[in-house]
Amino acid sequence: MFQQMQYFIAIVNNHSFTQAAVDCHISQSAISQQMKELESQLGVKLLNRKGRSFEVTEAGQYFYIHSQDILADVDQLIKKTIKIEKNDEVELRVGYLRSFGTAEFLQTVSKFTQEFPKVKIKISSGTHEELYELLQTGKIDLNFSDQRRALSNEYQNEFLTASEFVIAKSYDEAQMLIASNQGYLIINQRMRTQLDKDIVKMISLVKGDRKLIQNYYAYWQANNSGYYIETFAELLKQTFA
């Protein structure tokens, strides 16, 4: 069916059986026959033929969009499988939130490296926005960061942990302003150990009678999922368990 999906995509892209047949290097009669067989297998009409022209049905539009996603996944699967067989160096690019701390993340890197010594891990750190941009532009494969947006179906979102917020007067560059009662700093629970408890007063950040928390996830693009990415995310999740 994968080949028939490629033929169908070519037909829709060219809006022509003739040009699609040329692009796919088969005869027009052969590509027409393949489309009839595809529609027969699916039990639905993908194209409404009108003489020498046609219109894509609603089912055809759905099949067209998702066929491209499936073929892209298959292409990645083939490339990565061949890479492993040829013993080529595989690279996993991961990013972590700089302000979170590194304990659990480095434990995960260590476990992953022991299990997959042939996989080279490239690590980037940054702010939430910096990591989000790296993930969007394909410069990292997996991002460990906090949640600041609604979860999107374009990404795989693996929940890792949650941390309560506290209001604190902290950080050297801000201490003078805070000490003079000119402001406060919102941090999460994990940063408490970096504060001087004799100087800083901490209170919970609440909304009504509910304490606010910060959720942390491992994110990766849904169309870039793979064995090593999913394994790293699972090991990271286990570290927080």
mmCIF file of C-alpha atoms in Angstrom:
data_model
loop_
_atom_site.group_PDB
_atom_site.id
_atom_site.type_symbol
_atom_site.label_atom_id
_atom_site.label_comp_id
_atom_site.label_asym_id
_atom_site.label_seq_id
_atom_site.Cartn_x
_atom_site.Cartn_y
_atom_site.Cartn_z
ATOM 1 C CA MET A 1 0.000 0.000 0.000
ATOM 2 C CA PHE A 2 2.930 2.345 0.578
ATOM 3 C CA GLN A 3 3.597 2.468 -3.163
ATOM 4 C CA GLN A 4 -0.043 3.179 -3.893
ATOM 5 C CA MET A 5 0.037 5.989 -1.314
ATOM 6 C CA GLN A 6 2.966 7.529 -3.191
ATOM 7 C CA TYR A 7 1.035 7.307 -6.471
ATOM 8 C CA PHE A 8 -2.018 8.925 -4.903
ATOM 9 C CA ILE A 9 0.030 11.796 -3.453
ATOM 10 C CA ALA A 10 1.628 12.374 -6.860
ATOM 11 C CA ILE A 11 -1.797 12.473 -8.548
ATOM 12 C CA VAL A 12 -3.159 15.016 -6.068
ATOM 13 C CA ASN A 13 -0.004 17.142 -6.184
ATOM 14 C CA ASN A 14 -0.014 17.281 -9.978
ATOM 15 C CA HIS A 15 -3.813 17.219 -10.306
ATOM 16 C CA SER A 16 -3.111 14.957 -13.244
ATOM 17 C CA PHE A 17 -2.851 11.209 -13.779
ATOM 18 C CA THR A 18 -0.616 11.811 -16.801
ATOM 19 C CA GLN A 19 1.992 13.922 -15.016
ATOM 20 C CA ALA A 20 1.854 11.727 -11.918
ATOM 21 C CA ALA A 21 2.617 8.692 -14.074
ATOM 22 C CA VAL A 22 5.613 10.522 -15.575
ATOM 23 C CA ASP A 23 6.917 11.495 -12.133
ATOM 24 C CA CYS A 24 6.461 7.951 -10.819
ATOM 25 C CA HIS A 25 7.991 6.362 -13.945
ATOM 26 C CA ILE A 26 5.019 4.129 -14.765
ATOM 27 C CA SER A 27 2.360 4.175 -17.448
ATOM 28 C CA GLN A 28 -0.877 6.140 -17.062
ATOM 29 C CA SER A 29 -2.953 2.984 -17.345
ATOM 30 C CA ALA A 30 -0.866 1.351 -14.584
ATOM 31 C CA ILE A 31 -1.264 4.268 -12.164
ATOM 32 C CA SER A 32 -5.014 4.386 -12.875
ATOM 33 C CA GLN A 33 -5.249 0.679 -12.099
ATOM 34 C CA GLN A 34 -3.304 1.163 -8.855
ATOM 35 C CA MET A 35 -5.779 3.845 -7.777
ATOM 36 C CA LYS A 36 -8.736 1.580 -8.455
ATOM 37 C CA GLU A 37 -7.096 -1.162 -6.390
ATOM 38 C CA LEU A 38 -6.349 1.284 -3.567
ATOM 39 C CA GLU A 39 -9.949 2.495 -3.443
ATOM 40 C CA SER A 40 -11.130 -1.111 -3.515
ATOM 41 C CA GLN A 41 -8.887 -2.015 -0.549
ATOM 42 C CA LEU A 42 -10.077 0.995 1.444
ATOM 43 C CA GLY A 43 -13.715 0.602 0.429
ATOM 44 C CA VAL A 44 -14.071 4.364 -0.154
ATOM 45 C CA LYS A 45 -13.802 6.786 -3.064
ATOM 46 C CA LEU A 46 -10.701 8.956 -2.928
ATOM 47 C CA LEU A 47 -11.337 10.707 -6.238
ATOM 48 C CA ASN A 48 -14.521 11.709 -8.037
ATOM 49 C CA ARG A 49 -13.658 11.398 -11.722
ATOM 50 C CA LYS A 50 -15.283 13.801 -14.191
ATOM 51 C CA GLY A 51 -14.134 12.952 -17.681
ATOM 52 C CA ARG A 52 -10.439 13.778 -17.853
ATOM 53 C CA SER A 53 -10.512 15.723 -14.580
ATOM 54 C CA PHE A 54 -11.268 14.731 -11.003
ATOM 55 C CA GLU A 55 -12.002 16.117 -7.564
ATOM 56 C CA VAL A 56 -10.524 14.821 -4.324
ATOM 57 C CA THR A 57 -13.232 13.571 -1.959
ATOM 58 C CA GLU A 58 -13.330 14.430 1.744
ATOM 59 C CA ALA A 59 -12.003 10.947 2.504
ATOM 60 C CA GLY A 60 -9.349 11.503 -0.151
ATOM 61 C CA GLN A 61 -8.219 14.743 1.497
ATOM 62 C CA TYR A 62 -7.834 12.966 4.825
ATOM 63 C CA PHE A 63 -5.959 10.083 3.217
ATOM 64 C CA TYR A 64 -3.717 12.514 1.292
ATOM 65 C CA ILE A 65 -2.674 14.475 4.385
ATOM 66 C CA HIS A 66 -2.003 11.492 6.627
ATOM 67 C CA SER A 67 -0.351 9.404 3.908
ATOM 68 C CA GLN A 68 2.382 12.028 3.704
ATOM 69 C CA ASP A 69 2.963 11.781 7.452
ATOM 70 C CA ILE A 70 3.088 7.983 7.332
ATOM 71 C CA LEU A 71 5.511 7.903 4.395
ATOM 72 C CA ALA A 72 7.763 10.431 6.137
ATOM 73 C CA ASP A 73 7.797 8.188 9.239
ATOM 74 C CA VAL A 74 8.556 5.132 7.112
ATOM 75 C CA ASP A 75 11.411 6.987 5.412
ATOM 76 C CA GLN A 76 12.906 7.900 8.813
ATOM 77 C CA LEU A 77 12.446 4.324 10.028
ATOM 78 C CA ILE A 78 14.321 2.946 7.020
ATOM 79 C CA LYS A 79 17.167 5.464 7.330
ATOM 80 C CA LYS A 80 17.660 4.841 11.055
ATOM 81 C CA THR A 81 17.450 1.057 10.639
ATOM 82 C CA ILE A 82 20.107 1.123 7.910
ATOM 83 C CA LYS A 83 22.271 3.405 10.051
ATOM 84 C CA ILE A 84 22.197 0.944 12.948
ATOM 85 C CA GLU A 85 22.971 -2.021 10.671
ATOM 86 C CA LYS A 86 25.944 -0.213 9.119
ATOM 87 C CA ASN A 87 27.160 0.652 12.623
ATOM 88 C CA ASP A 88 27.222 4.323 11.712
ATOM 89 C CA GLU A 89 27.438 6.781 14.564
ATOM 90 C CA VAL A 90 23.976 7.710 15.791
ATOM 91 C CA GLU A 91 23.517 11.121 17.426
ATOM 92 C CA LEU A 92 20.844 12.050 19.961
ATOM 93 C CA ARG A 93 20.494 15.797 20.585
ATOM 94 C CA VAL A 94 18.846 16.686 23.882
ATOM 95 C CA GLY A 95 18.227 19.961 25.684
ATOM 96 C CA TYR A 96 17.555 20.689 29.344
ATOM 97 C CA LEU A 97 16.231 23.670 31.273
ATOM 98 C CA ARG A 98 19.230 25.533 32.691
ATOM 99 C CA SER A 99 17.418 26.812 35.791
ATOM 100 C CA PHE A 100 16.125 23.377 36.820
ATOM 101 C CA GLY A 101 19.413 21.796 37.845
ATOM 102 C CA THR A 102 21.204 18.823 36.353
ATOM 103 C CA ALA A 103 20.992 15.934 38.858
ATOM 104 C CA GLU A 104 18.206 13.858 37.302
ATOM 105 C CA PHE A 105 19.142 14.822 33.771
ATOM 106 C CA LEU A 106 22.777 13.740 34.184
ATOM 107 C CA GLN A 107 21.679 10.489 35.824
ATOM 108 C CA THR A 108 19.575 9.799 32.739
ATOM 109 C CA VAL A 109 22.452 10.630 30.387
ATOM 110 C CA SER A 110 24.678 8.233 32.330
ATOM 111 C CA LYS A 111 22.135 5.388 32.209
ATOM 112 C CA PHE A 112 21.446 5.938 28.514
ATOM 113 C CA THR A 113 25.166 5.991 27.641
ATOM 114 C CA GLN A 114 25.731 2.728 29.492
ATOM 115 C CA GLU A 115 22.852 1.089 27.647
ATOM 116 C CA PHE A 116 23.654 2.569 24.216
ATOM 117 C CA PRO A 117 27.414 3.257 24.093
ATOM 118 C CA LYS A 118 27.377 3.742 20.304
ATOM 119 C CA VAL A 119 24.922 6.647 20.495
ATOM 120 C CA LYS A 120 26.597 10.047 20.758
ATOM 121 C CA ILE A 121 24.641 12.429 22.989
ATOM 122 C CA LYS A 122 24.858 16.141 22.213
ATOM 123 C CA ILE A 123 23.579 18.258 25.110
ATOM 124 C CA SER A 124 22.288 21.829 24.992
ATOM 125 C CA SER A 125 21.039 23.958 27.887
ATOM 126 C CA GLY A 126 18.951 27.092 27.787
ATOM 127 C CA THR A 127 15.894 28.980 28.919
ATOM 128 C CA HIS A 128 12.408 27.732 28.145
ATOM 129 C CA GLU A 129 12.153 29.920 25.041
ATOM 130 C CA GLU A 130 15.649 29.058 23.790
ATOM 131 C CA LEU A 131 14.946 25.336 24.059
ATOM 132 C CA TYR A 132 11.519 25.714 22.450
ATOM 133 C CA GLU A 133 13.112 27.390 19.436
ATOM 134 C CA LEU A 134 15.775 24.669 19.169
ATOM 135 C CA LEU A 135 13.047 22.007 19.194
ATOM 136 C CA GLN A 136 10.917 23.880 16.656
ATOM 137 C CA THR A 137 13.835 24.278 14.241
ATOM 138 C CA GLY A 138 14.945 20.658 14.559
ATOM 139 C CA LYS A 139 18.244 21.486 16.280
ATOM 140 C CA ILE A 140 17.456 19.178 19.206
ATOM 141 C CA ASP A 141 15.540 15.893 19.197
ATOM 142 C CA LEU A 142 14.204 16.029 22.759
ATOM 143 C CA ASN A 143 13.617 18.906 25.137
ATOM 144 C CA PHE A 144 13.369 18.657 28.931
ATOM 145 C CA SER A 145 11.625 21.818 30.092
ATOM 146 C CA ASP A 146 8.735 23.294 32.015
ATOM 147 C CA GLN A 147 5.228 23.692 30.622
ATOM 148 C CA ARG A 148 4.235 27.243 29.680
ATOM 149 C CA ARG A 149 1.930 26.529 26.738
ATOM 150 C CA ALA A 150 -1.030 24.274 26.160
ATOM 151 C CA LEU A 151 0.202 20.825 25.143
ATOM 152 C CA SER A 152 0.207 20.404 21.362
ATOM 153 C CA ASN A 153 -0.506 17.284 19.298
ATOM 154 C CA GLU A 154 2.449 18.257 17.113
ATOM 155 C CA TYR A 155 4.691 17.044 19.937
ATOM 156 C CA GLN A 156 4.985 13.979 22.095
ATOM 157 C CA ASN A 157 4.564 15.274 25.662
ATOM 158 C CA GLU A 158 5.836 12.987 28.421
ATOM 159 C CA PHE A 159 5.028 14.250 31.926
ATOM 160 C CA LEU A 160 7.997 13.964 34.292
ATOM 161 C CA THR A 161 7.391 15.843 37.527
ATOM 162 C CA ALA A 162 5.677 18.819 39.161
ATOM 163 C CA SER A 163 7.100 21.393 41.539
ATOM 164 C CA GLU A 164 5.385 23.976 43.742
ATOM 165 C CA PHE A 165 6.178 27.646 43.293
ATOM 166 C CA VAL A 166 7.414 29.760 46.195
ATOM 167 C CA ILE A 167 7.871 33.513 46.386
ATOM 168 C CA ALA A 168 11.438 34.336 47.393
ATOM 169 C CA LYS A 169 13.850 37.272 47.714
ATOM 170 C CA SER A 170 16.969 35.895 46.090
ATOM 171 C CA TYR A 171 19.874 36.038 43.601
ATOM 172 C CA ASP A 172 22.858 38.258 44.285
ATOM 173 C CA GLU A 173 22.054 40.834 41.638
ATOM 174 C CA ALA A 174 18.522 41.313 43.030
ATOM 175 C CA GLN A 175 19.166 41.094 46.777
ATOM 176 C CA MET A 176 19.548 44.818 47.366
ATOM 177 C CA LEU A 177 16.231 45.635 45.673
ATOM 178 C CA ILE A 178 14.466 42.819 47.419
ATOM 179 C CA ALA A 179 16.009 43.642 50.789
ATOM 180 C CA SER A 180 14.665 47.177 50.441
ATOM 181 C CA ASN A 181 11.178 45.744 49.952
ATOM 182 C CA GLN A 182 10.970 46.719 46.303
ATOM 183 C CA GLY A 183 9.940 43.386 44.903
ATOM 184 C CA TYR A 184 9.956 39.614 45.062
ATOM 185 C CA LEU A 185 11.080 36.751 42.847
ATOM 186 C CA ILE A 186 8.960 33.774 41.804
ATOM 187 C CA ILE A 187 10.899 30.521 41.731
ATOM 188 C CA ASN A 188 9.962 26.866 41.933
ATOM 189 C CA GLN A 189 10.479 24.510 44.827
ATOM 190 C CA ARG A 190 13.655 23.023 43.398
ATOM 191 C CA MET A 191 15.520 26.332 43.781
ATOM 192 C CA ARG A 192 15.008 26.502 47.551
ATOM 193 C CA THR A 193 18.405 24.970 48.278
ATOM 194 C CA GLN A 194 20.091 27.886 46.530
ATOM 195 C CA LEU A 195 18.573 30.439 48.902
ATOM 196 C CA ASP A 196 19.831 31.672 52.271
ATOM 197 C CA LYS A 197 17.010 30.780 54.638
ATOM 198 C CA ASP A 198 18.337 33.181 57.295
ATOM 199 C CA ILE A 199 17.880 36.106 54.911
ATOM 200 C CA VAL A 200 15.081 35.056 52.607
ATOM 201 C CA LYS A 201 11.488 34.545 53.607
ATOM 202 C CA MET A 202 9.605 32.006 51.501
ATOM 203 C CA ILE A 203 5.860 31.710 51.104
ATOM 204 C CA SER A 204 3.777 29.494 48.852
ATOM 205 C CA LEU A 205 2.288 30.957 45.698
ATOM 206 C CA VAL A 206 -1.442 30.221 45.681
ATOM 207 C CA LYS A 207 -4.525 30.931 43.636
ATOM 208 C CA GLY A 208 -7.534 30.970 45.918
ATOM 209 C CA ASP A 209 -6.986 27.989 48.194
ATOM 210 C CA ARG A 210 -4.925 26.035 45.673
ATOM 211 C CA LYS A 211 -1.126 25.968 45.578
ATOM 212 C CA LEU A 212 0.296 26.631 42.134
ATOM 213 C CA ILE A 213 2.717 24.097 40.714
ATOM 214 C CA GLN A 214 5.044 23.953 37.718
ATOM 215 C CA ASN A 215 4.852 20.880 35.455
ATOM 216 C CA TYR A 216 7.910 19.539 33.671
ATOM 217 C CA TYR A 217 7.807 17.465 30.497
ATOM 218 C CA ALA A 218 10.023 15.804 27.947
ATOM 219 C CA TYR A 219 8.979 17.140 24.530
ATOM 220 C CA TRP A 220 9.814 15.926 21.053
ATOM 221 C CA GLN A 221 8.253 16.437 17.646
ATOM 222 C CA ALA A 222 5.633 13.816 16.859
ATOM 223 C CA ASN A 223 7.052 13.314 13.355
ATOM 224 C CA ASN A 224 10.564 12.801 14.742
ATOM 225 C CA SER A 225 9.793 10.079 17.249
ATOM 226 C CA GLY A 226 12.160 7.149 17.400
ATOM 227 C CA TYR A 227 13.527 4.361 19.587
ATOM 228 C CA TYR A 228 16.403 6.321 21.122
ATOM 229 C CA ILE A 229 14.315 9.450 21.783
ATOM 230 C CA GLU A 230 11.524 7.442 23.407
ATOM 231 C CA THR A 231 14.018 5.393 25.441
ATOM 232 C CA PHE A 232 15.770 8.510 26.728
ATOM 233 C CA ALA A 233 12.418 10.022 27.695
ATOM 234 C CA GLU A 234 11.423 6.833 29.519
ATOM 235 C CA LEU A 235 14.726 6.738 31.435
ATOM 236 C CA LEU A 236 14.259 10.388 32.370
ATOM 237 C CA LYS A 237 10.746 9.628 33.580
ATOM 238 C CA GLN A 238 12.020 6.733 35.681
ATOM 239 C CA THR A 239 14.596 9.046 37.306
ATOM 240 C CA PHE A 240 11.777 11.225 38.629
ATOM 241 C CA ALA A 241 9.603 8.307 39.719
#
